[in-house]
PDB file of C-alpha atoms and ligand atoms in Angstrom:
ATOM      1  CA  MET A  15      -0.036   0.313  -0.268  1.00 71.00           C
ATOM      2  CA  ASN A  16       1.385   3.782  -0.168  1.00 79.00           C
ATOM      3  CA  CYS A  17      -0.074   6.757   0.776  1.00 81.00           C
ATOM      4  CA  ALA A  18      -2.344   8.757  -1.016  1.00 78.00           C
ATOM      5  CA  GLU A  19      -0.960  12.230  -0.726  1.00 82.00           C
ATOM      6  CA  CYS A  20       2.857  11.261  -1.524  1.00 89.00           C
ATOM      7  CA  GLY A  21       3.346   8.153  -2.797  1.00 86.00           C
ATOM      8  CA  LYS A  22       5.458   6.594  -1.044  1.00 86.00           C
ATOM      9  CA  GLU A  23       5.003   3.074   0.765  1.00 84.00           C
ATOM     10  CA  ILE A  24       3.409   2.777   3.919  1.00 78.00           C
ATOM     11  CA  ILE A  25       5.801   0.579   5.672  1.00 78.00           C
ATOM     12  CA  ASP A  26       4.054   1.084   9.194  1.00 77.00           C
ATOM     13  CA  GLU A  27       0.221  -0.764   7.331  1.00 71.00           C
ATOM     14  CA  ASP A  28      -1.858   0.052  11.546  1.00 74.00           C
ATOM     15  CA  SER A  29      -0.339   3.709  11.512  1.00 77.00           C
ATOM     16  CA  SER A  30      -2.802   5.991  10.777  1.00 77.00           C
ATOM     17  CA  PHE A  31      -0.777   8.893   9.457  1.00 81.00           C
ATOM     18  CA  CYS A  32       2.005   8.533   6.700  1.00 85.00           C
ATOM     19  CA  ALA A  33       5.628   8.944   8.424  1.00 84.00           C
ATOM     20  CA  TYR A  34       7.221  11.006   5.171  1.00 87.00           C
ATOM     21  CA  CYS A  35       4.357  13.945   4.995  1.00 89.00           C
ATOM     22  CA  GLY A  36       1.452  13.540   7.956  1.00 85.00           C
ATOM     23  CA  ASN A  37      -1.317  12.645   5.585  1.00 83.00           C
ATOM     24  CA  PRO A  38      -4.291  10.774   7.826  1.00 82.00           C
ATOM     25  CA  PHE A  39      -5.366   7.643   6.546  1.00 74.00           C
ATOM     26  CA  ASP A  40      -8.633   5.805   6.472  1.00 63.00           C
ATOM     27  CA  SER A  41      -7.702   3.248   9.286  1.00 55.00           C
ATOM     28  CA  LYS A  42     -10.232   0.290  10.069  1.00 55.00           C
ATOM     29  CA  LYS A  43     -11.273   2.790  13.959  1.00 56.00           C
ATOM     30  CA  ASN A  44     -12.048   5.760  11.336  1.00 74.00           C
ATOM     31  CA  LYS A  45     -13.654   4.035   8.270  1.00 79.00           C
ATOM     32  CA  THR A  46     -16.522   3.009  11.890  1.00 84.00           C
ATOM     33  CA  GLU A  47     -16.669   6.766  12.786  1.00 87.00           C
ATOM     34  CA  LEU A  48     -17.276   7.501   9.260  1.00 89.00           C
ATOM     35  CA  LEU A  49     -19.693   4.532   8.680  1.00 92.00           C
ATOM     36  CA  GLY A  50     -21.586   5.489  12.541  1.00 93.00           C
ATOM     37  CA  GLU A  51     -21.877   9.334  11.307  1.00 94.00           C
ATOM     38  CA  GLY A  52     -23.045   8.418   7.599  1.00 95.00           C
ATOM     39  CA  ALA A  53     -25.918   6.093   9.372  1.00 96.00           C
ATOM     40  CA  ILE A  54     -26.692   9.296  11.583  1.00 96.00           C
ATOM     41  CA  LEU A  55     -27.034  11.462   8.868  1.00 97.00           C
ATOM     42  CA  LEU A  56     -29.208   8.972   6.894  1.00 97.00           C
ATOM     43  CA  ILE A  57     -31.850   9.019  10.485  1.00 97.00           C
ATOM     44  CA  ILE A  58     -32.038  12.281  10.505  1.00 97.00           C
ATOM     45  CA  ALA A  59     -32.825  13.452   6.859  1.00 96.00           C
ATOM     46  CA  ALA A  60     -35.647  10.292   6.746  1.00 97.00           C
ATOM     47  CA  THR A  61     -36.556  12.235   9.525  1.00 96.00           C
ATOM     48  CA  PHE A  62     -36.458  15.451   8.415  1.00 95.00           C
ATOM     49  CA  THR A  63     -38.469  13.529   5.357  1.00 95.00           C
ATOM     50  CA  LEU A  64     -40.807  12.134   7.456  1.00 96.00           C
ATOM     51  CA  THR A  65     -41.608  15.660   8.484  1.00 94.00           C
ATOM     52  CA  ILE A  66     -41.645  17.401   5.463  1.00 93.00           C
ATOM     53  CA  GLY A  67     -44.056  14.624   4.054  1.00 95.00           C
ATOM     54  CA  ILE A  68     -46.527  14.542   6.850  1.00 95.00           C
ATOM     55  CA  ILE A  69     -47.194  18.894   6.079  1.00 91.00           C
ATOM     56  CA  GLY A  70     -47.212  17.903   2.579  1.00 92.00           C
ATOM     57  CA  LEU A  71     -50.547  15.667   3.381  1.00 95.00           C
ATOM     58  CA  MET A  72     -50.872  17.800   6.238  1.00 94.00           C
ATOM     59  CA  ASN A  73     -51.501  20.733   3.775  1.00 91.00           C
ATOM     60  CA  TYR A  74     -53.300  19.347   1.121  1.00 93.00           C
ATOM     61  CA  GLN A  75     -56.145  18.233   3.806  1.00 94.00           C
ATOM     62  CA  ALA A  76     -56.823  21.273   5.141  1.00 93.00           C
ATOM     63  CA  THR A  77     -56.487  22.966   0.617  1.00 91.00           C
ATOM     64  CA  VAL A  78     -58.943  19.875   0.060  1.00 91.00           C
ATOM     65  CA  ALA A  79     -61.294  20.795   3.106  1.00 92.00           C
ATOM     66  CA  TYR A  80     -61.552  24.838   2.358  1.00 92.00           C
ATOM     67  CA  ILE A  81     -61.871  23.773  -1.567  1.00 90.00           C
ATOM     68  CA  ALA A  82     -64.512  21.725  -1.258  1.00 87.00           C
ATOM     69  CA  SER A  83     -66.523  24.570   1.253  1.00 90.00           C
ATOM     70  CA  VAL A  84     -65.684  26.571  -1.340  1.00 91.00           C
ATOM     71  CA  GLY A  85     -65.781  25.624  -4.565  1.00 87.00           C
ATOM     72  CA  GLY A  86     -63.327  25.153  -7.142  1.00 86.00           C
ATOM     73  CA  ASP A  87     -60.256  23.286  -8.676  1.00 89.00           C
ATOM     74  CA  ILE A  88     -58.140  20.693  -6.316  1.00 87.00           C
ATOM     75  CA  ALA A  89     -55.882  20.161  -9.128  1.00 88.00           C
ATOM     76  CA  PRO A  90     -53.916  22.030  -8.564  1.00 88.00           C
ATOM     77  CA  TYR A  91     -52.730  20.916  -4.542  1.00 89.00           C
ATOM     78  CA  LEU A  92     -52.559  17.948  -5.896  1.00 93.00           C
ATOM     79  CA  GLY A  93     -48.516  18.334  -5.971  1.00 92.00           C
ATOM     80  CA  PHE A  94     -49.239  18.039  -2.052  1.00 92.00           C
ATOM     81  CA  LEU A  95     -50.598  14.935  -2.097  1.00 95.00           C
ATOM     82  CA  LEU A  96     -47.913  13.813  -4.693  1.00 95.00           C
ATOM     83  CA  PHE A  97     -44.828  15.007  -2.485  1.00 93.00           C
ATOM     84  CA  GLY A  98     -46.558  13.519   0.679  1.00 95.00           C
ATOM     85  CA  PHE A  99     -47.245  10.679  -0.752  1.00 97.00           C
ATOM     86  CA  ILE A 100     -43.034  10.296  -1.714  1.00 97.00           C
ATOM     87  CA  ASP A 101     -41.834  11.494   1.180  1.00 96.00           C
ATOM     88  CA  ILE A 102     -43.909   9.973   3.726  1.00 97.00           C
ATOM     89  CA  ILE A 103     -43.066   6.565   1.817  1.00 97.00           C
ATOM     90  CA  MET A 104     -39.582   6.799   1.630  1.00 97.00           C
ATOM     91  CA  PHE A 105     -38.813   7.467   5.280  1.00 97.00           C
ATOM     92  CA  ILE A 106     -39.107   3.696   5.928  1.00 97.00           C
ATOM     93  CA  PRO A 107     -36.599   2.409   4.375  1.00 97.00           C
ATOM     94  CA  GLY A 108     -33.827   6.379   4.688  1.00 97.00           C
ATOM     95  CA  LEU A 109     -34.446   4.678   8.436  1.00 97.00           C
ATOM     96  CA  LEU A 110     -33.889   1.026   7.967  1.00 97.00           C
ATOM     97  CA  GLY A 111     -31.222   1.789   5.355  1.00 97.00           C
ATOM     98  CA  GLY A 112     -29.449   4.256   8.345  1.00 97.00           C
ATOM     99  CA  LEU A 113     -30.169   1.193  11.112  1.00 96.00           C
ATOM    100  CA  SER A 114     -28.928  -0.962   9.349  1.00 96.00           C
ATOM    101  CA  ALA A 115     -25.962   0.938   8.307  1.00 95.00           C
ATOM    102  CA  LEU A 116     -25.655   1.674  12.202  1.00 94.00           C
ATOM    103  CA  PHE A 117     -24.857  -1.494  12.789  1.00 95.00           C
ATOM    104  CA  LYS A 118     -23.137  -2.667   9.518  1.00 93.00           C
ATOM    105  CA  ARG A 119     -25.354  -4.686   8.127  1.00 93.00           C
ATOM    106  CA  ARG A 120     -26.304  -4.561   4.233  1.00 94.00           C
ATOM    107  CA  PHE A 121     -24.385  -1.714   1.952  1.00 95.00           C
ATOM    108  CA  LYS A 122     -26.215  -2.113  -1.039  1.00 95.00           C
ATOM    109  CA  PHE A 123     -29.952  -1.833   1.154  1.00 96.00           C
ATOM    110  CA  SER A 124     -28.109   1.331   3.126  1.00 96.00           C
ATOM    111  CA  PHE A 125     -26.323   2.321   0.293  1.00 96.00           C
ATOM    112  CA  ILE A 126     -30.076   2.568  -1.920  1.00 97.00           C
ATOM    113  CA  ALA A 127     -32.135   3.898   1.075  1.00 97.00           C
ATOM    114  CA  ALA A 128     -29.644   7.310   1.238  1.00 97.00           C
ATOM    115  CA  ILE A 129     -29.952   7.164  -2.563  1.00 97.00           C
ATOM    116  CA  LEU A 130     -33.707   7.115  -2.261  1.00 97.00           C
ATOM    117  CA  VAL A 131     -34.013  10.032   0.188  1.00 97.00           C
ATOM    118  CA  LEU A 132     -32.159  11.882  -2.317  1.00 96.00           C
ATOM    119  CA  CYS A 133     -34.583  11.194  -5.073  1.00 96.00           C
ATOM    120  CA  SER A 134     -37.356  11.335  -2.496  1.00 95.00           C
ATOM    121  CA  SER A 135     -35.895  15.063  -1.693  1.00 93.00           C
ATOM    122  CA  LEU A 136     -35.172  16.141  -5.093  1.00 93.00           C
ATOM    123  CA  ALA A 137     -38.686  14.711  -5.800  1.00 94.00           C
ATOM    124  CA  THR A 138     -40.356  17.543  -3.798  1.00 92.00           C
ATOM    125  CA  PHE A 139     -38.059  20.027  -4.984  1.00 88.00           C
ATOM    126  CA  ILE A 140     -39.064  19.322  -8.345  1.00 90.00           C
ATOM    127  CA  ILE A 141     -42.775  19.273  -7.523  1.00 91.00           C
ATOM    128  CA  ILE A 142     -43.122  22.042  -4.843  1.00 88.00           C
ATOM    129  CA  GLN A 143     -41.519  24.540  -8.266  1.00 86.00           C
ATOM    130  CA  TYR A 144     -43.515  22.923 -10.512  1.00 89.00           C
ATOM    131  CA  TYR A 145     -47.327  23.555  -9.625  1.00 87.00           C
ATOM    132  CA  ALA A 146     -45.224  27.090  -8.036  1.00 81.00           C
ATOM    133  CA  TYR A 147     -46.303  26.114  -4.497  1.00 78.00           C
ATOM    134  CA  GLY A 148     -44.517  30.160  -3.471  1.00 67.00           C
ATOM    135  CA  TYR A 149     -46.005  30.140   0.024  1.00 61.00           C
ATOM    136  CA  ALA A 150     -43.600  26.941   0.317  1.00 62.00           C
ATOM    137  CA  ASP A 151     -40.666  28.189   0.836  1.00 70.00           C
ATOM    138  CA  ILE A 152     -40.725  26.388   4.257  1.00 71.00           C
ATOM    139  CA  VAL A 153     -40.605  23.035   3.462  1.00 75.00           C
ATOM    140  CA  LEU A 154     -38.325  23.864   0.644  1.00 73.00           C
ATOM    141  CA  PHE A 155     -35.696  25.648   2.996  1.00 77.00           C
ATOM    142  CA  SER A 156     -36.099  22.401   5.532  1.00 80.00           C
ATOM    143  CA  GLU A 157     -35.584  20.321   1.622  1.00 85.00           C
ATOM    144  CA  ILE A 158     -31.632  21.820   2.217  1.00 89.00           C
ATOM    145  CA  PRO A 159     -30.377  19.992   4.944  1.00 91.00           C
ATOM    146  CA  ILE A 160     -31.965  16.393   3.673  1.00 93.00           C
ATOM    147  CA  LEU A 161     -30.467  17.021   0.708  1.00 93.00           C
ATOM    148  CA  VAL A 162     -27.010  18.191   1.545  1.00 95.00           C
ATOM    149  CA  PHE A 163     -27.467  15.333   4.332  1.00 96.00           C
ATOM    150  CA  SER A 164     -28.321  12.306   2.359  1.00 96.00           C
ATOM    151  CA  ILE A 165     -25.599  13.445   0.314  1.00 96.00           C
ATOM    152  CA  LEU A 166     -23.206  12.623   2.964  1.00 96.00           C
ATOM    153  CA  SER A 167     -24.313   9.809   3.634  1.00 96.00           C
ATOM    154  CA  ILE A 168     -24.381   7.990   0.712  1.00 96.00           C
ATOM    155  CA  PHE A 169     -20.524   9.589   0.695  1.00 95.00           C
ATOM    156  CA  LEU A 170     -19.977   7.945   3.582  1.00 94.00           C
ATOM    157  CA  ILE A 171     -21.804   4.686   3.576  1.00 95.00           C
ATOM    158  CA  ASN A 172     -20.108   4.326   0.015  1.00 94.00           C
ATOM    159  CA  LYS A 173     -16.664   5.226   1.827  1.00 91.00           C
ATOM    160  CA  SER A 174     -17.073   2.810   4.794  1.00 91.00           C
ATOM    161  CA  LYS A 175     -18.486  -0.150   2.236  1.00 90.00           C
ATOM    162  CA  THR A 176     -15.767  -2.504   3.887  1.00 89.00           C
ATOM    163  CA  GLU A 177     -16.629  -2.084   7.230  1.00 88.00           C
ATOM    164  CA  PHE A 178     -19.931  -4.408   6.161  1.00 90.00           C
ATOM    165  CA  ASN A 179     -20.494  -7.611   7.159  1.00 85.00           C
TER     166      ASN A 179
HETATM  167 ZN1   ZN B 211       2.957  10.970   2.605  1.00 60.22          ZN
END
């Protein structure tokens, strides 16, 4: 094995720093920590996703009740129902994937779960833009941590692939 930074050969495989340039290695311990962080980030992202899903469905329900009382077209508000459902459903693989990464089980499942959470976040973003829900700014704002956390968890889970049993 050679140092990724300076390219010199690593003599002491157990060390966590390069003896020549001081570049830190991804030692076993570091990878375990990275995977733990990735798992927690995925669980947080999934929880945020669930929250946004619930907000979407509640918004839809309230709007439907209002439209029913005044009369009008419900079609422009279907987006709330759509991202509400997507986000609530994607919470399940997100949470399970995060837990499985936490216990170092099933790499592929955890990795795909993180991608699903990212996709649901992107879908929510696109739906809000498509339906032009200007007043859903708070939802869009909450999408940012989900995007960041899910991308980070994809990266961290993939980086610590060898940690999985
Ligand atoms: Zn080096």
